[in-house]
Coordinates of C-alpha atoms in Angstrom, one line a residue:
X593 CA -91.8 -77.0 -62.0
X594 CA -88.6 -77.5 -60.7
X595 CA -88.3 -79.0 -57.3
X596 CA -85.5 -76.7 -56.4
X597 CA -88.1 -73.9 -56.0
X598 CA -89.8 -75.5 -53.4
X599 CA -86.8 -74.2 -51.1
X600 CA -86.6 -70.6 -52.2
X601 CA -87.2 -68.2 -49.7
X602 CA -89.8 -65.6 -50.7
X603 CA -90.0 -62.3 -49.2
X604 CA -91.7 -59.3 -50.1
X605 CA -88.1 -56.9 -50.7
X606 CA -87.6 -53.2 -49.7
X607 CA -88.1 -51.1 -52.5
X608 CA -85.1 -48.1 -52.7
X609 CA -85.7 -45.1 -54.0
X610 CA -85.2 -44.5 -57.5
X611 CA -81.9 -43.2 -59.0
X612 CA -82.2 -42.0 -62.3
X613 CA -79.2 -40.7 -64.3
X614 CA -81.0 -37.7 -66.5
X615 CA -78.8 -34.7 -67.2
X616 CA -79.9 -31.8 -65.1
X617 CA -82.5 -33.2 -62.8
X618 CA -83.4 -32.3 -59.7
X619 CA -83.0 -35.2 -57.3
X620 CA -85.0 -35.1 -54.0
X621 CA -85.9 -38.8 -53.6
X622 CA -83.9 -40.2 -51.5
X623 CA -82.4 -37.8 -48.7
X624 CA -79.2 -37.5 -49.9
X625 CA -76.9 -34.6 -49.2
X626 CA -76.7 -32.3 -52.2
X627 CA -73.2 -31.2 -50.9
X628 CA -70.0 -33.1 -51.9
X629 CA -67.9 -34.9 -49.0
X630 CA -65.6 -32.8 -47.1
X631 CA -62.3 -31.7 -48.5
X632 CA -60.3 -33.6 -46.3
X633 CA -62.3 -36.8 -47.7
X634 CA -61.4 -36.1 -51.2
X635 CA -57.9 -35.9 -50.0
X636 CA -58.2 -39.1 -48.3
X637 CA -58.9 -41.0 -51.5
X638 CA -56.6 -39.0 -53.6
X639 CA -53.7 -40.3 -51.2
X640 CA -54.9 -43.6 -50.7
X641 CA -52.6 -46.6 -51.5
X642 CA -54.7 -48.2 -54.1
X643 CA -52.0 -51.5 -54.0
X644 CA -52.9 -52.1 -50.2
X645 CA -56.4 -53.2 -51.7
X646 CA -54.9 -56.8 -52.9
X647 CA -54.9 -56.9 -48.7
X648 CA -58.3 -57.6 -47.0
X649 CA -59.0 -54.9 -44.5
X650 CA -58.9 -54.6 -40.7
X651 CA -62.0 -56.7 -39.5
X652 CA -62.6 -54.4 -36.7
X653 CA -61.8 -51.5 -38.6
X654 CA -60.1 -49.6 -35.6
X655 CA -59.0 -46.5 -37.6
X656 CA -62.9 -45.8 -38.1
X657 CA -64.1 -46.9 -34.6
X658 CA -61.5 -44.9 -33.2
X659 CA -62.2 -41.6 -34.9
X660 CA -65.8 -42.4 -34.3
X661 CA -65.7 -43.3 -30.5
X662 CA -63.2 -40.0 -30.2
X663 CA -66.2 -37.6 -31.6
X664 CA -68.9 -38.9 -29.4
X665 CA -66.2 -39.1 -25.8
X666 CA -66.6 -42.7 -26.0
X667 CA -64.6 -45.8 -25.6
X668 CA -63.5 -48.2 -29.3
X669 CA -65.6 -51.0 -27.5
X670 CA -69.0 -48.7 -27.7
X671 CA -68.7 -48.6 -31.5
X672 CA -69.9 -51.0 -34.5
X673 CA -69.1 -50.4 -37.9
X674 CA -71.1 -51.6 -40.8
X675 CA -71.7 -51.2 -44.5
X676 CA -74.6 -48.4 -44.0
X677 CA -76.6 -48.0 -41.1
X678 CA -79.0 -51.0 -43.0
X679 CA -76.3 -53.3 -42.4
X680 CA -76.0 -52.3 -38.7
X681 CA -79.3 -52.5 -37.9
X682 CA -79.9 -55.6 -40.1
X683 CA -77.4 -57.1 -37.7
X684 CA -78.9 -55.7 -34.9
X685 CA -82.1 -56.9 -35.5
X686 CA -80.4 -60.4 -35.8
X687 CA -78.5 -59.9 -32.6
X688 CA -81.3 -58.7 -30.3
X689 CA -84.8 -59.8 -31.6
X690 CA -84.8 -63.5 -31.2
X691 CA -87.8 -63.8 -28.5
X692 CA -91.2 -65.2 -29.1
X693 CA -92.8 -62.1 -28.1
X694 CA -93.3 -59.2 -30.7
X695 CA -91.2 -56.4 -31.4
X696 CA -92.6 -53.2 -31.5
X697 CA -92.2 -50.1 -34.1
X698 CA -94.7 -47.7 -35.4
X699 CA -96.9 -48.5 -38.4
X700 CA -95.6 -45.4 -40.4
X701 CA -91.7 -45.6 -39.7
X702 CA -88.5 -46.7 -42.3
X703 CA -90.1 -49.6 -44.2
X704 CA -86.9 -51.7 -44.0
X705 CA -88.3 -52.9 -40.4
X706 CA -90.5 -55.3 -41.3
X707 CA -88.8 -56.5 -44.1
X708 CA -85.6 -57.6 -41.6
X709 CA -88.5 -58.7 -39.3
X710 CA -90.1 -60.9 -41.9
X711 CA -86.9 -62.2 -43.4
X712 CA -85.4 -63.2 -39.9
X713 CA -88.4 -64.8 -38.8
X714 CA -89.2 -61.9 -35.8
X715 CA -92.5 -61.4 -34.6
X716 CA -94.0 -57.8 -34.7
X717 CA -96.5 -55.3 -33.6
X718 CA -96.8 -52.0 -35.7
X719 CA -98.8 -49.8 -33.3
X720 CA -100.2 -46.5 -35.2
X721 CA -99.1 -43.5 -35.1
X722 CA -101.4 -40.7 -34.0
X723 CA -103.3 -38.6 -36.3
X724 CA -100.2 -36.1 -36.3
X725 CA -97.7 -38.9 -37.3
X726 CA -96.6 -39.0 -33.8
X727 CA -95.4 -42.0 -31.6
X728 CA -97.8 -42.9 -28.4
X729 CA -95.3 -44.1 -26.1
X730 CA -98.3 -45.8 -24.0
X731 CA -98.2 -48.4 -27.2
X732 CA -94.5 -49.5 -26.1
X733 CA -95.5 -50.0 -22.5
X734 CA -97.1 -53.5 -23.3
X735 CA -94.4 -56.7 -23.3
X736 CA -92.4 -56.6 -25.9
X737 CA -89.2 -58.5 -27.7
X738 CA -87.4 -55.3 -28.6
X739 CA -88.3 -51.6 -29.5
X740 CA -87.1 -49.7 -32.3
X741 CA -88.0 -46.0 -32.8
X742 CA -86.3 -43.8 -35.8
X743 CA -86.2 -40.9 -34.5
X744 CA -86.4 -38.5 -36.5
X745 CA -89.0 -40.8 -38.1
X746 CA -88.7 -41.4 -41.7
X747 CA -90.4 -40.8 -43.7
X748 CA -92.7 -38.3 -42.0
X749 CA -89.8 -36.1 -40.2
X750 CA -91.2 -36.1 -36.4
X751 CA -88.7 -35.9 -33.8
X752 CA -89.3 -37.0 -30.5
X753 CA -87.7 -35.5 -27.7
X754 CA -85.1 -37.3 -25.1
X755 CA -87.8 -37.4 -22.2
X756 CA -90.4 -39.0 -24.3
X757 CA -87.5 -41.9 -25.2
X758 CA -86.4 -42.2 -21.7
X759 CA -89.6 -42.8 -21.1
X760 CA -90.4 -45.2 -23.1
X761 CA -86.7 -46.9 -22.0
X762 CA -87.7 -46.7 -18.5
X763 CA -90.8 -49.2 -19.3
X764 CA -88.3 -51.3 -21.8
X765 CA -85.7 -51.7 -19.7
X766 CA -85.7 -55.9 -19.9
X767 CA -85.4 -55.7 -23.9
X768 CA -83.1 -53.7 -26.3
X769 CA -84.0 -50.2 -27.4
X770 CA -82.9 -49.6 -30.7
X771 CA -83.2 -45.2 -31.5
X772 CA -82.1 -44.9 -35.3
X773 CA -80.9 -41.6 -35.9
X774 CA -80.1 -41.5 -39.5
X775 CA -81.1 -38.0 -39.4
X776 CA -80.2 -36.7 -36.2
X777 CA -77.6 -34.5 -37.1
X778 CA -80.7 -32.3 -39.0
X779 CA -82.2 -32.0 -35.4
X780 CA -79.8 -31.6 -32.7
X781 CA -81.6 -34.0 -30.4
X782 CA -79.3 -37.3 -30.6
X783 CA -80.3 -40.2 -27.9
X784 CA -76.4 -40.8 -27.3
X785 CA -76.4 -39.6 -24.0
X786 CA -78.7 -42.2 -23.1
X787 CA -76.1 -45.5 -23.7
X788 CA -74.5 -44.6 -20.5
X789 CA -77.3 -44.4 -18.3
X790 CA -78.9 -47.8 -19.9
X791 CA -76.8 -50.5 -20.7
X792 CA -79.9 -51.9 -22.9
X793 CA -80.0 -48.6 -25.8
X794 CA -78.5 -49.0 -28.9
X795 CA -78.1 -45.8 -30.9
X796 CA -77.5 -46.1 -34.9
X797 CA -76.4 -43.5 -37.0
X798 CA -74.7 -43.4 -40.7
X799 CA -72.6 -40.9 -42.5
X800 CA -74.9 -41.3 -46.0
X801 CA -76.8 -37.9 -44.9
X802 CA -75.0 -35.5 -42.8
X803 CA -71.7 -36.2 -43.7
X804 CA -72.2 -36.8 -47.8
X805 CA -71.3 -40.5 -48.1
X806 CA -74.1 -42.6 -49.2
X807 CA -71.9 -43.6 -52.0
X808 CA -69.5 -45.2 -49.8
X809 CA -71.8 -46.8 -47.2
X810 CA -70.6 -46.1 -43.7
X811 CA -72.8 -46.8 -41.0
X812 CA -72.0 -47.4 -37.0
X813 CA -74.0 -48.1 -33.7
X814 CA -72.9 -47.2 -30.3
X815 CA -73.9 -48.7 -27.1
X816 CA -72.3 -50.7 -24.1
X817 CA -69.6 -52.8 -24.6
X818 CA -71.7 -55.6 -24.1
X819 CA -74.1 -54.8 -26.8
X820 CA -71.2 -54.2 -29.4
X821 CA -69.5 -57.4 -28.7
X822 CA -73.0 -59.2 -29.5
X823 CA -73.4 -57.7 -32.1
X824 CA -69.3 -58.3 -33.5
X825 CA -69.8 -61.9 -32.6
X826 CA -72.7 -62.0 -34.8
X827 CA -71.0 -59.9 -37.6
X828 CA -67.9 -62.5 -37.6
X829 CA -70.4 -65.2 -38.1
X830 CA -71.1 -64.3 -41.7
X831 CA -68.4 -61.5 -42.8
X832 CA -65.4 -60.9 -41.2
X833 CA -64.6 -58.4 -43.5
X834 CA -67.1 -55.6 -43.3
X835 CA -65.7 -52.7 -44.6
X836 CA -63.4 -51.8 -47.4
X837 CA -60.0 -49.7 -46.4
X838 CA -61.4 -47.4 -48.7
X839 CA -65.0 -46.7 -46.7
X840 CA -62.8 -47.1 -43.3
X841 CA -60.4 -44.1 -44.8
X842 CA -63.1 -41.8 -45.9
X843 CA -65.3 -42.1 -43.4
X844 CA -62.5 -41.2 -40.9
X845 CA -61.7 -38.2 -42.8
X846 CA -65.5 -37.1 -42.6
X847 CA -65.8 -37.8 -39.2
X848 CA -62.9 -35.3 -38.4
X849 CA -63.7 -32.6 -40.2
X850 CA -66.0 -30.9 -37.9
X851 CA -66.2 -27.4 -39.4
X852 CA -67.5 -28.9 -42.7
X853 CA -70.0 -31.2 -41.2
X854 CA -71.7 -28.0 -39.2
X855 CA -71.6 -25.7 -42.2
X856 CA -73.4 -28.0 -44.9
X857 CA -75.8 -29.3 -42.2
X858 CA -76.3 -25.8 -41.2
X859 CA -77.2 -24.9 -45.2
X860 CA -79.4 -27.8 -45.4
X861 CA -81.4 -26.7 -42.6
X862 CA -81.9 -23.1 -43.8
X863 CA -83.1 -24.3 -46.9
X864 CA -85.4 -26.5 -45.1
X865 CA -87.0 -23.5 -43.2
X866 CA -87.0 -21.6 -46.6
X867 CA -89.0 -24.6 -48.2
X868 CA -91.6 -25.0 -45.4
X869 CA -92.5 -21.3 -45.7
X870 CA -92.8 -21.6 -49.7
X871 CA -94.6 -24.4 -49.1
X872 CA -97.4 -23.5 -46.8
X873 CA -97.6 -20.1 -49.0
X874 CA -98.2 -23.2 -51.9
X875 CA -101.3 -24.9 -50.0
X876 CA -99.3 -27.7 -48.8
X877 CA -99.7 -29.2 -45.2
X878 CA -96.6 -31.5 -43.2
X879 CA -95.5 -32.3 -40.1
X880 CA -92.8 -30.1 -38.8
X881 CA -89.5 -32.1 -40.1
X882 CA -86.2 -32.4 -38.2
X883 CA -84.6 -33.5 -41.0
X884 CA -83.5 -33.3 -44.6
X885 CA -87.1 -33.7 -45.9
X886 CA -90.3 -32.7 -46.0
X887 CA -93.5 -35.1 -46.0
X888 CA -96.4 -32.7 -47.1
X889 CA -99.6 -32.9 -48.7
X890 CA -101.4 -30.2 -51.1
X891 CA -105.2 -29.0 -49.8
X892 CA -106.3 -30.1 -52.9
X893 CA -104.0 -31.5 -55.3
X894 CA -103.3 -35.1 -55.4
X895 CA -99.7 -36.5 -54.6
X896 CA -99.7 -38.6 -57.2
X897 CA -100.7 -36.2 -59.8
X898 CA -97.9 -33.8 -58.5
X899 CA -95.3 -36.5 -58.4
X900 CA -96.0 -37.2 -62.3
X901 CA -95.9 -33.8 -63.5
X902 CA -92.9 -32.9 -61.4
X903 CA -91.2 -35.8 -63.1
X904 CA -92.0 -34.3 -66.7
X905 CA -89.8 -32.0 -65.5
X906 CA -87.2 -34.3 -64.3
X907 CA -87.3 -32.9 -60.7
X908 CA -88.2 -36.4 -58.4
X909 CA -89.2 -36.7 -55.5
X910 CA -90.6 -39.9 -53.3
X911 CA -94.4 -41.1 -53.4
X912 CA -95.3 -43.9 -50.9
X913 CA -98.3 -45.9 -52.0
X914 CA -99.5 -47.1 -48.7
X915 CA -102.0 -46.6 -46.1
X916 CA -102.4 -43.1 -44.6
X917 CA -99.6 -41.8 -46.3
X918 CA -100.5 -42.3 -49.9
X919 CA -101.2 -38.3 -50.3
X920 CA -97.8 -37.2 -49.4
X921 CA -94.6 -36.9 -51.0
X922 CA -91.5 -36.7 -49.4
X923 CA -89.3 -34.0 -50.6
X924 CA -85.7 -34.4 -49.8
X925 CA -83.7 -31.1 -49.6
X926 CA -81.2 -30.1 -52.1
X927 CA -79.6 -26.8 -52.6
X928 CA -81.0 -23.5 -51.7
X929 CA -80.8 -23.4 -56.4
X930 CA -82.6 -26.4 -56.6
X931 CA -85.4 -25.9 -54.0
X932 CA -86.0 -22.5 -55.7
X933 CA -86.3 -24.4 -59.5
X934 CA -88.5 -27.0 -57.4
X935 CA -91.2 -24.5 -55.8
X936 CA -91.1 -22.4 -59.1
X937 CA -92.2 -25.8 -61.4
X938 CA -94.8 -26.8 -58.3
X939 CA -96.1 -23.6 -58.2
X940 CA -97.1 -23.7 -62.1
X941 CA -98.8 -27.4 -61.1
X942 CA -100.7 -26.3 -57.7
X943 CA -102.0 -23.2 -59.7
X944 CA -105.2 -25.1 -61.0
X945 CA -106.0 -26.3 -57.8

């Protein structure tokens, strides 16, 4: 064995959703938006001056930061931008979770959290969600080195109210509390209002879901200026040009087109509610989802069986082979037409159970 292998950093990585490329497929496995980006994004890309790509981008992504700040009625120094919310969250972990006391996040939540904790050597505890996949606030009253709550949660789709989050924050004012709001635009219950009440709260959002820009990788964090500066200091310690000129232009255009954002989000919510009714009719149960996906289990047909039979029809959903959730499927919400086809094929599969 070569001696250099003794010095490898080994870690069990996060496994992203499969990205198949099959003509006519129905892709409901990675919570992408089924609708195209805003026409203003398309226009911004068409008008983009490609000659500027020979130049480094603005290190601070000022244009995008200004638009985000205007959108949420904040100051520019309350905004941090990054290459998708994964990048933003990873930097937040590095910046704020440096105590020897474990950070806290649920046992069933976004599975990147424990990967980052392992990668960065952060001790952590994962309090168990209750039998209804609800966070138990009292689990977060204990001493800790930081808290991160995905709200709405993934993969369950459950959303906690602002008063619930406020209670957790009140019990954790000596550490940073991160609220990961990747899916918040499908619930209407953002915690952004809390960042001006508490100086230790960081809210993280993304353009990947509700703004149809998963392929551009645009995420951002909102918090008080001290939190943002600390993240900037960490960011510029290893990558001083994080966002491309093109992604900044596309992100700014998407944020500005409020009407399109509201229209497409509303369509997804309407299709989600229709899909819930159809799934119940077919014998599925699920926690109430306030996201662009539904986390469902069937009364008699196994999730692995349904997953594979759907796959044979080139319908892709997500199956997590993990404790407590291995009989659930996470079903992203597609267009109304895609979901009708999905339900038709699902009815055939479950008819024999």
